[in-house]
């Protein structure tokens, strides 16, 4: 009985969270008041109605803070791939601005994006990596971003992805750009060792296509920082 009740509660919570995400994603629209009943309904209905609002809300808000926070909530609550891809595109564009980077880190955005680095989200994985790549560019917020990635969860996901022989070389390259930044932090060296990334990166360097010069450059830089570069 308790298991059944727990299952129902979990389903109800999941449904509620999904509805919240859908409401945040909903495009801007007009709401009208029905003067005969006093209720407020969607436009397009017949009857005596008066326009009461016409503005962009939540994900479509004119406020950067509202848009960014809505984006993170949507990524936590919705599952429709087309909606999520749209949100990722918007977020990547927003993060070109320092103010957006500050808000993203303030609201623990890294932990929201991390699940999309799993194989179960293969269709959105590249978008998630692109968001992290945007944050790894030189800025006043780079140290904070690297701090949020300096944990076992991030290194475990990176190791799992890089061990996948089918991983696109462009994704390998982008992940290695971020790992190169992380390898400069001495405290992270134990995480590289814990997930055997040093040996993996050595194998990647040995097997790298000579035409993938940028990947090779980052692999060599990481191994140099880890004191694992062999000539």
Coordinates of C-alpha atoms in Angstrom, one line a residue, residues 172 200-210 212 215-216 219:
X172 CA 36.1 15.1 -28.1
X200 CA 42.8 7.6 -21.7
X201 CA 44.1 10.9 -22.9
X202 CA 47.5 9.3 -23.6
X203 CA 45.8 6.7 -25.8
X204 CA 43.8 9.4 -27.5
X205 CA 46.9 11.4 -28.3
X206 CA 48.7 8.2 -29.7
X207 CA 45.7 7.4 -31.9
X208 CA 44.8 11.0 -32.9
X209 CA 44.5 11.9 -36.6
X210 CA 47.3 14.3 -37.5
X212 CA 42.9 17.1 -35.8
X215 CA 42.5 18.2 -30.5
X216 CA 46.1 17.1 -30.4
X219 CA 45.6 16.7 -25.4

